[in-house]
Amino acid sequence: MAGRDVRLTLAGQEYVLRPTFQAIMEVEERLGGLLALTTKAADGEIGLREVAVILWATMQDRPDFEQVGKMIMEEGLVKSISAVRDILAICLTGGGEPVLPGKS
């Protein structure tokens, strides 16, 4: 993870994942609020559909949605879920280090 970008290699090609405003609006339109998604991911209850939507929406040079799903299945969910975790962290912290309440 570098700043506001996440890099993920699927099917031998590196993709830049960037959680832009438009990308996050697409994610929320398809899956619901970002905080609920983050909670779901933290609880280990995120599935292939959510992972595929988040990755597809944030890909800079994206193939079609079905192809993204196939690539995730070929690589396995663990690798993709790690990238989704990083994307959600960027959305919640703006790419910086999280600040705990009462800390500065």
XYZ file of N, CA, C and O in Angstrom:
416
model
N 0.858 -1.174 0.000
C 0.000 0.000 0.000
C 0.902 1.234 0.000
O 1.785 1.354 0.822
N 0.677 2.126 -0.959
C 1.481 3.336 -1.048
C 0.552 4.545 -1.073
O -0.099 4.802 -2.079
N 0.470 5.261 0.031
C -0.413 6.420 0.074
C -1.864 6.025 -0.068
O -2.399 5.323 0.768
N -2.476 6.451 -1.158
C -3.889 6.172 -1.378
C -4.109 5.086 -2.430
O -5.221 4.902 -2.893
N -3.061 4.398 -2.833
C -3.180 3.313 -3.805
C -2.842 1.973 -3.169
O -2.019 1.899 -2.263
N -3.483 0.943 -3.680
C -3.164 -0.433 -3.300
C -2.837 -1.149 -4.595
O -3.487 -0.920 -5.615
N -1.850 -2.006 -4.576
C -1.493 -2.772 -5.771
C -1.829 -4.235 -5.522
O -1.576 -4.758 -4.453
N -2.404 -4.853 -6.554
C -2.817 -6.252 -6.456
C -2.529 -6.929 -7.786
O -2.892 -6.404 -8.835
N -1.871 -8.077 -7.733
C -1.601 -8.844 -8.944
C -2.629 -9.960 -9.052
O -2.770 -10.778 -8.143
N -3.342 -9.961 -10.168
C -4.318 -11.004 -10.480
C -4.047 -11.497 -11.888
O -3.854 -10.682 -12.800
N -4.010 -12.796 -12.067
C -3.770 -13.408 -13.377
C -2.507 -12.851 -14.028
O -2.468 -12.595 -15.227
N -1.474 -12.634 -13.217
C -0.192 -12.173 -13.732
C -0.110 -10.702 -14.082
O 0.914 -10.230 -14.559
N -1.161 -9.940 -13.849
C -1.162 -8.507 -14.154
C -1.352 -7.707 -12.877
O -2.212 -8.032 -12.056
N -0.530 -6.674 -12.732
C -0.655 -5.816 -11.558
C -1.717 -4.745 -11.813
O -1.701 -4.076 -12.846
N -2.630 -4.603 -10.857
C -3.676 -3.592 -10.929
C -3.454 -2.573 -9.827
O -3.088 -2.923 -8.713
N -3.683 -1.310 -10.160
C -3.655 -0.240 -9.176
C -5.092 -0.041 -8.722
O -5.994 0.172 -9.535
N -5.298 -0.146 -7.424
C -6.611 0.044 -6.825
C -6.596 1.391 -6.121
O -5.756 1.639 -5.257
N -7.521 2.266 -6.509
C -7.560 3.609 -5.943
C -8.985 3.917 -5.485
O -9.885 4.047 -6.306
N -9.187 4.047 -4.185
C -10.536 4.322 -3.675
C -10.920 5.796 -3.841
O -10.919 6.566 -2.889
N -11.245 6.172 -5.073
C -11.685 7.535 -5.354
C -13.108 7.734 -4.842
O -13.814 6.775 -4.521
N -13.548 8.975 -4.817
C -14.913 9.272 -4.416
C -15.901 8.508 -5.294
O -16.832 7.870 -4.798
N -15.692 8.556 -6.617
C -16.598 7.869 -7.543
C -16.596 6.359 -7.301
O -17.651 5.719 -7.305
N -15.425 5.791 -7.069
C -15.332 4.346 -6.822
C -16.100 3.957 -5.564
O -16.836 2.961 -5.556
N -15.955 4.738 -4.513
C -16.643 4.423 -3.264
C -18.156 4.605 -3.421
O -18.942 3.827 -2.872
N -18.569 5.586 -4.212
C -20.002 5.747 -4.487
C -20.551 4.513 -5.213
O -21.647 4.034 -4.917
N -19.767 3.950 -6.142
C -20.177 2.721 -6.836
C -20.290 1.555 -5.855
O -21.243 0.776 -5.912
N -19.311 1.443 -4.965
C -19.336 0.372 -3.964
C -20.582 0.514 -3.092
O -21.320 -0.455 -2.879
N -20.831 1.713 -2.580
C -21.981 1.915 -1.696
C -23.304 1.705 -2.426
O -24.251 1.186 -1.837
N -23.362 2.067 -3.691
C -24.591 1.856 -4.463
C -24.902 0.361 -4.603
O -26.053 -0.058 -4.524
N -23.870 -0.441 -4.755
C -24.055 -1.884 -4.958
C -24.144 -2.682 -3.659
O -24.791 -3.719 -3.620
N -23.448 -2.187 -2.608
C -23.319 -3.013 -1.403
C -23.819 -2.360 -0.120
O -23.894 -3.021 0.911
N -24.097 -1.081 -0.124
C -24.514 -0.398 1.101
C -23.377 0.413 1.690
O -22.317 0.555 1.089
N -23.594 0.939 2.874
C -22.654 1.860 3.513
C -21.280 1.278 3.791
O -21.122 0.096 4.089
N -20.295 2.139 3.702
C -18.902 1.746 3.875
C -18.596 1.279 5.298
O -17.861 0.311 5.484
N -19.171 1.926 6.299
C -18.906 1.506 7.687
C -19.455 0.111 7.946
O -18.798 -0.706 8.608
N -20.631 -0.185 7.417
C -21.192 -1.531 7.580
C -20.322 -2.561 6.876
O -20.090 -3.660 7.405
N -19.809 -2.224 5.700
C -18.912 -3.137 4.980
C -17.630 -3.380 5.760
O -17.133 -4.512 5.819
N -17.107 -2.311 6.347
C -15.878 -2.437 7.123
C -16.091 -3.347 8.329
O -15.257 -4.202 8.636
N -17.214 -3.183 8.998
C -17.547 -4.045 10.136
C -17.693 -5.489 9.694
O -17.177 -6.405 10.345
N -18.371 -5.682 8.582
C -18.557 -7.028 8.046
C -17.208 -7.672 7.726
O -16.976 -8.842 8.046
N -16.312 -6.897 7.115
C -14.984 -7.422 6.782
C -14.193 -7.747 8.050
O -13.538 -8.786 8.140
N -14.283 -6.867 9.055
C -13.564 -7.095 10.314
C -14.060 -8.336 11.037
O -13.300 -9.025 11.717
N -15.346 -8.636 10.869
C -15.933 -9.820 11.498
C -15.720 -11.090 10.689
O -16.203 -12.153 11.061
N -15.029 -10.968 9.543
C -14.755 -12.135 8.704
C -15.971 -12.624 7.941
O -16.029 -13.785 7.536
N -16.932 -11.746 7.722
C -18.174 -12.152 7.067
C -18.304 -11.592 5.655
O -19.384 -11.543 5.096
N -17.200 -11.162 5.085
C -17.230 -10.611 3.732
C -17.093 -11.766 2.737
O -16.336 -12.709 2.958
N -17.854 -11.699 1.666
C -17.865 -12.781 0.697
C -17.314 -12.376 -0.661
O -16.887 -11.241 -0.868
N -17.365 -13.308 -1.587
C -16.830 -13.097 -2.925
C -17.485 -11.895 -3.609
O -16.809 -11.093 -4.244
N -18.788 -11.765 -3.481
C -19.490 -10.649 -4.131
C -18.949 -9.307 -3.657
O -18.627 -8.424 -4.458
N -18.831 -9.132 -2.339
C -18.332 -7.874 -1.801
C -16.885 -7.613 -2.230
O -16.551 -6.501 -2.624
N -16.065 -8.647 -2.176
C -14.661 -8.502 -2.573
C -14.577 -8.100 -4.043
O -13.851 -7.165 -4.412
N -15.335 -8.772 -4.899
C -15.298 -8.472 -6.331
C -15.767 -7.045 -6.623
O -15.147 -6.329 -7.418
N -16.843 -6.610 -5.976
C -17.351 -5.249 -6.208
C -16.324 -4.213 -5.774
O -16.049 -3.251 -6.496
N -15.740 -4.388 -4.600
C -14.774 -3.415 -4.087
C -13.541 -3.356 -4.979
O -13.078 -2.265 -5.344
N -13.018 -4.507 -5.361
C -11.844 -4.510 -6.232
C -12.165 -3.909 -7.592
O -11.444 -3.051 -8.102
N -13.255 -4.350 -8.204
C -13.630 -3.877 -9.536
C -13.839 -2.364 -9.543
O -13.352 -1.664 -10.432
N -14.543 -1.846 -8.544
C -14.846 -0.411 -8.506
C -13.594 0.444 -8.335
O -13.557 1.582 -8.797
N -12.576 -0.086 -7.689
C -11.378 0.707 -7.417
C -10.252 0.471 -8.416
O -9.247 1.182 -8.375
N -10.400 -0.483 -9.321
C -9.363 -0.750 -10.329
C -9.257 0.418 -11.303
O -10.263 0.893 -11.821
N -8.030 0.850 -11.572
C -7.814 1.951 -12.509
C -8.004 1.507 -13.960
O -8.609 2.218 -14.737
N -7.478 0.380 -14.344
C -7.672 -0.185 -15.696
C -8.401 -1.493 -15.503
O -7.782 -2.552 -15.416
N -9.721 -1.417 -15.441
C -10.455 -2.596 -15.018
C -11.043 -3.391 -16.179
O -11.596 -2.829 -17.110
N -10.920 -4.711 -16.046
C -11.629 -5.587 -16.972
C -13.108 -5.627 -16.577
O -13.511 -4.963 -15.616
N -13.900 -6.403 -17.296
C -15.311 -6.456 -16.923
C -15.473 -7.180 -15.582
O -14.591 -7.897 -15.127
N -16.614 -6.948 -14.961
C -16.868 -7.427 -13.605
C -16.726 -8.946 -13.491
O -16.113 -9.454 -12.554
N -17.278 -9.676 -14.437
C -17.210 -11.139 -14.385
C -15.759 -11.623 -14.444
O -15.382 -12.562 -13.750
N -14.939 -10.975 -15.253
C -13.525 -11.357 -15.349
C -12.815 -11.148 -14.013
O -11.989 -11.952 -13.611
N -13.150 -10.055 -13.330
C -12.552 -9.795 -12.013
C -12.904 -10.938 -11.062
O -12.051 -11.464 -10.350
N -14.168 -11.352 -11.064
C -14.586 -12.471 -10.217
C -13.832 -13.749 -10.525
O -13.401 -14.471 -9.620
N -13.640 -14.031 -11.799
C -12.895 -15.235 -12.204
C -11.445 -15.159 -11.745
O -10.883 -16.151 -11.264
N -10.823 -13.981 -11.881
C -9.431 -13.835 -11.448
C -9.309 -14.016 -9.938
O -8.353 -14.629 -9.461
N -10.264 -13.495 -9.191
C -10.244 -13.667 -7.732
C -10.324 -15.150 -7.387
O -9.581 -15.637 -6.533
N -11.213 -15.868 -8.044
C -11.364 -17.294 -7.773
C -10.091 -18.068 -8.125
O -9.705 -18.988 -7.413
N -9.431 -17.689 -9.206
C -8.189 -18.363 -9.601
C -7.064 -18.117 -8.603
O -6.261 -19.010 -8.337
N -6.994 -16.910 -8.060
C -5.928 -16.556 -7.115
C -6.251 -16.971 -5.688
O -5.352 -17.110 -4.873
N -7.533 -17.115 -5.389
C -7.963 -17.405 -4.031
C -8.366 -16.127 -3.311
O -7.810 -15.057 -3.556
N -9.334 -16.234 -2.445
C -9.897 -15.070 -1.755
C -8.928 -14.385 -0.787
O -9.000 -13.179 -0.600
N -8.024 -15.132 -0.185
C -7.158 -14.563 0.858
C -6.369 -13.367 0.327
O -6.331 -12.309 0.957
N -5.764 -13.515 -0.823
C -4.968 -12.438 -1.412
C -5.841 -11.211 -1.684
O -5.458 -10.084 -1.402
N -7.017 -11.420 -2.212
C -7.916 -10.320 -2.550
C -8.487 -9.652 -1.311
O -8.650 -8.425 -1.275
N -8.792 -10.433 -0.291
C -9.332 -9.869 0.948
C -8.306 -8.953 1.606
O -8.660 -7.921 2.169
N -7.043 -9.286 1.506
C -5.991 -8.430 2.051
C -6.009 -7.064 1.367
O -5.893 -6.023 2.025
N -6.178 -7.046 0.050
C -6.250 -5.786 -0.692
C -7.495 -5.003 -0.298
O -7.447 -3.776 -0.138
N -8.615 -5.689 -0.119
C -9.857 -5.029 0.300
C -9.676 -4.407 1.677
O -10.100 -3.268 1.915
N -9.034 -5.106 2.578
C -8.758 -4.561 3.918
C -7.972 -3.253 3.813
O -8.281 -2.264 4.467
N -6.960 -3.238 2.934
C -6.154 -2.032 2.753
C -6.978 -0.893 2.156
O -6.840 0.262 2.556
N -7.842 -1.209 1.196
C -8.707 -0.189 0.586
C -9.631 0.412 1.630
O -9.785 1.634 1.713
N -10.254 -0.435 2.434
C -11.165 0.058 3.470
C -10.422 0.914 4.492
O -10.939 1.933 4.949
N -9.197 0.532 4.822
C -8.396 1.322 5.764
C -8.112 2.708 5.198
O -8.192 3.708 5.918
N -7.811 2.790 3.910
C -7.569 4.088 3.275
C -8.831 4.942 3.345
O -8.773 6.140 3.638
N -9.968 4.326 3.084
C -11.236 5.068 3.123
C -11.517 5.632 4.511
O -12.023 6.748 4.644
N -11.197 4.876 5.529
C -11.492 5.297 6.896
C -10.481 6.288 7.457
O -10.815 7.098 8.319
N -9.230 6.221 6.961
C -8.174 7.067 7.545
C -7.641 8.109 6.569
O -6.788 8.904 6.960
N -8.110 8.080 5.331
C -7.577 9.006 4.338
C -6.182 8.628 3.875
O -5.483 9.404 3.246
N -5.743 7.434 4.211
C -4.417 6.974 3.809
C -3.355 7.216 4.858
O -2.231 6.759 4.717
N -3.701 7.934 5.904
C -2.738 8.187 6.982
C -2.864 7.167 8.089
O -3.651 6.226 7.998
N -2.115 7.362 9.115
C -2.186 6.487 10.271
C -3.460 6.790 11.058
O -3.794 7.961 11.260
N -4.176 5.751 11.500
C -5.377 6.014 12.290
C -5.015 6.678 13.620
O -3.992 6.369 14.215
N -5.851 7.612 14.038
C -5.651 8.297 15.329
C -6.705 7.773 16.286
O -7.902 7.811 16.005
N -6.258 7.262 17.421
C -7.176 6.745 18.422
C -7.763 7.900 19.223
O -7.106 8.904 19.468
N -9.016 7.754 19.658
C -9.607 8.820 20.478
C -8.752 9.114 21.697
O -8.217 8.209 22.343
N -8.576 10.398 21.980
C -7.766 10.800 23.142
C -6.286 10.871 22.860
O -5.502 11.222 23.709
N -5.884 10.488 21.629
C -4.464 10.532 21.246
C -4.281 11.642 20.218
O -5.178 11.981 19.464
N -3.090 12.198 20.151
C -2.828 13.206 19.127
C -1.517 12.959 18.432
O -0.761 12.145 18.763
